[in-house]
Coordinates of C-alpha atoms in Angstrom, one line a residue:
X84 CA 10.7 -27.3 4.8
X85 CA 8.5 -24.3 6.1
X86 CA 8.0 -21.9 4.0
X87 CA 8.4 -17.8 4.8
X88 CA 5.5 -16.1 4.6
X89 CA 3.8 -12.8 6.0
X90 CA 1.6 -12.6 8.9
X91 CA -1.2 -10.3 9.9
X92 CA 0.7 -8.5 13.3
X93 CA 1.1 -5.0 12.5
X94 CA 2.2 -4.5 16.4
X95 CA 5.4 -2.3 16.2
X96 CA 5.2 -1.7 12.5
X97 CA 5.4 1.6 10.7
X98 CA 2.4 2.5 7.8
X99 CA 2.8 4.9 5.0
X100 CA -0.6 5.8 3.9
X101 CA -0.9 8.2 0.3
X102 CA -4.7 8.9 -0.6
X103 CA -6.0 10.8 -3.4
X104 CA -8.7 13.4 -2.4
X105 CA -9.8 12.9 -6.1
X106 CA -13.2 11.3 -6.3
X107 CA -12.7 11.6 -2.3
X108 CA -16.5 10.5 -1.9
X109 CA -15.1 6.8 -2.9
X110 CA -11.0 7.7 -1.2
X111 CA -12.6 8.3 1.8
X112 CA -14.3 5.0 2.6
X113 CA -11.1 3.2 1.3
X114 CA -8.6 5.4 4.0
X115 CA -11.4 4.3 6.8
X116 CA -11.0 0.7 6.0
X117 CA -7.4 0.6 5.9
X118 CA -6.8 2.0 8.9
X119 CA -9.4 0.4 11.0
X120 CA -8.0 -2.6 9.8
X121 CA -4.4 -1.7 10.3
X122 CA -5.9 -1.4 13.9
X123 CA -7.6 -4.5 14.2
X124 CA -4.0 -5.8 13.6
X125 CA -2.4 -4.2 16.5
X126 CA -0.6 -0.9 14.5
X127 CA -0.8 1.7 17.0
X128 CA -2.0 5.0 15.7
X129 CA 0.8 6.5 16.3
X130 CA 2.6 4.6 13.9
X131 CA 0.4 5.4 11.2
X132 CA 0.9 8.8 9.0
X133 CA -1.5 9.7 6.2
X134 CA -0.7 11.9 3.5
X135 CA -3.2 13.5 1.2
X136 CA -2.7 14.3 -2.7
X137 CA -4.5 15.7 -5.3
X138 CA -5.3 13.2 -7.1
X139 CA -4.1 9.5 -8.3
X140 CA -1.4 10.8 -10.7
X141 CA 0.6 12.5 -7.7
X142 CA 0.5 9.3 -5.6
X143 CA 3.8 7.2 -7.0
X144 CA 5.9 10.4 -6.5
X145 CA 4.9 10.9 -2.6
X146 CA 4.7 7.0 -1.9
X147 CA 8.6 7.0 -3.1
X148 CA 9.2 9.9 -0.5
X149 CA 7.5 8.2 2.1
X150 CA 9.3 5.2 1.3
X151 CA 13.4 6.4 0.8
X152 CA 12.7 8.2 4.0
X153 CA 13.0 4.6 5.9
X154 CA 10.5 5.9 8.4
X155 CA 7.9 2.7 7.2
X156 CA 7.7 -0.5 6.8
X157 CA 5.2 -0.8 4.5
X158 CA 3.1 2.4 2.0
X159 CA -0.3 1.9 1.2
X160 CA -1.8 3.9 -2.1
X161 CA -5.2 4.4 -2.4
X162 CA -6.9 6.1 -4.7
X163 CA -10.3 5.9 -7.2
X164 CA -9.9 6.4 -11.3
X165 CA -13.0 6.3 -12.4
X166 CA -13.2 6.3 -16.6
X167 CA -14.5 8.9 -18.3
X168 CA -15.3 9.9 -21.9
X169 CA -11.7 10.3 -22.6
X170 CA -8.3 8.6 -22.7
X171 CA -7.2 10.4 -19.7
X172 CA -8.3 7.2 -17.9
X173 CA -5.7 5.0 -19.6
X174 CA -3.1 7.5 -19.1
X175 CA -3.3 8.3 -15.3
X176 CA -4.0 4.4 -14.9
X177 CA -1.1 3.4 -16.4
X178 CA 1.3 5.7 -15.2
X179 CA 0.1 5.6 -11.8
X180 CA 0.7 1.8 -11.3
X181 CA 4.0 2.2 -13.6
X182 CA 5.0 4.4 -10.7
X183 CA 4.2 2.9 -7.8
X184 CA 5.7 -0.4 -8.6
X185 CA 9.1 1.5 -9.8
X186 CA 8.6 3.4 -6.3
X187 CA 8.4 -0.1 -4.2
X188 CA 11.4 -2.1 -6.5
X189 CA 13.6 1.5 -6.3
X190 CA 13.5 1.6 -2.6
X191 CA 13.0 -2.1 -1.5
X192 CA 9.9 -1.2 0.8
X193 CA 6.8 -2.8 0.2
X194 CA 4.2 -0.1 -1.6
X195 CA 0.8 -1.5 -1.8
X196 CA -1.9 -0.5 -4.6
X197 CA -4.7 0.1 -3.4
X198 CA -6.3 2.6 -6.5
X199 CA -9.4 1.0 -7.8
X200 CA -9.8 1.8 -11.4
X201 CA -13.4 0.7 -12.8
X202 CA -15.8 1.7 -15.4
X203 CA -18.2 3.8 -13.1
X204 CA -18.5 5.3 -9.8
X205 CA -21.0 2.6 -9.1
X206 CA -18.4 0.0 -9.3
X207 CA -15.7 2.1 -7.3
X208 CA -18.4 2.3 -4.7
X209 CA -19.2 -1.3 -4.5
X210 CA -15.3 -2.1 -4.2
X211 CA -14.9 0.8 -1.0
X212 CA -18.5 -0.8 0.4
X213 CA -18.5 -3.5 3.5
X214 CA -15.7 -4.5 4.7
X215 CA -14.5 -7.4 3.5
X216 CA -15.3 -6.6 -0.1
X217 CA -13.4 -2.8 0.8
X218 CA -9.9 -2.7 -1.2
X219 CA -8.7 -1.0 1.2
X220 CA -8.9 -3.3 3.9
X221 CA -7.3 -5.7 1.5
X222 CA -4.8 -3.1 1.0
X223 CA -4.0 -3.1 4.5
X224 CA -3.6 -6.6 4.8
X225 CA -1.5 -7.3 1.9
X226 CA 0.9 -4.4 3.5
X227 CA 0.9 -5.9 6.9
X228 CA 2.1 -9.3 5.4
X229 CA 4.7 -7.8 3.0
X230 CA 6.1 -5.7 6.2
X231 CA 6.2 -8.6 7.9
X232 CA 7.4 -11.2 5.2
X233 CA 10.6 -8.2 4.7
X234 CA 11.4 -8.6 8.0
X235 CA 11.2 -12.1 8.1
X236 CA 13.6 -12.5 4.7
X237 CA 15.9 -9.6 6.5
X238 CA 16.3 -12.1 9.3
X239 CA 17.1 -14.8 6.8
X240 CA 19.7 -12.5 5.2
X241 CA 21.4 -12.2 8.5
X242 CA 21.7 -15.9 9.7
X243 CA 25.1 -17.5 8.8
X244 CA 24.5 -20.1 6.2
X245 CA 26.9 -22.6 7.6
X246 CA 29.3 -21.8 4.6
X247 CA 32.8 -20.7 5.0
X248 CA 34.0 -17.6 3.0
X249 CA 37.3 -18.0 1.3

């Protein structure tokens, strides 16, 4: 049996993208990576629409929106929370994910998380440095292969299975 699976073709597929402009100096470096990667893999820039929020915390509510509007086939969060002396941290991490996983499993479109959250800006920066260490080219990636893995179930969902309805 062959399994379904994702591929990396983002050729006539729609992208979401949500970026915090919080800790931007890290936001920015992730955004670049995802789309130069969404490039590499044949998404035309025209499909591509990037939306800037304040910061993480705002990003589940606008990924939903991009999301129920049926306009993509995939969102991609990215984001930097970077611990500080406080609990805020744990709260704006928590909720944040919390959110965008409700967002993806409300709407049935694939929302990606691509927020770093790490100890120091040091870290954050190593994790939006080269490449193929960049989460946000892994973002991109992971969103091109759930797009394309939806698609591929949707096509499943439509087959006849050979059973009769009574």
């Amino acid at each position: 049996m062959k399994p379904t699976e994702g591929h990396l073709n983002a050729r006539d597929l729609r992208f979401g993208i949500v970026v915090s402009k919080f800790n931007e100096f890290v936001t920015s470096r992730l955004e670049a990576a995802a789309l130069e990667t969404l490039k590499k893999h044949g998404a035309a820039e025209e499909h591509l629409q990037i939306v800037r929020v304040p910061g993480a915390f705002e990003i589940p509510l606008v990924a939903r929106q991009l999301a129920n509007s049926k306009q993509f086939d995939a969102v991609i969060c990215l984001g930097a929370v970077i611990r500080g002396e406080t609990p805020h941290f744990d709260f704006i991490s928590a909720e944040m994910s919390r959110g965008i996983a409700q967002a993806s499993l409300e709407t049935g479109i694939p929302i990606i998380f691509g927020v770093l959250t790490t100890n120091t800006a040091e870290e954050a920066l190593a994790r939006a440095g080269a490449t193929e260490v960049n989460r946000g080219t892994q973002a991109a990636c992971t969103a091109i292969e759930m797009a394309t893995l939806m698609k591929e179930l949707h096509e499943i969902d439509r087959k006849p299975t050979g059973f009769r309805q009574v």
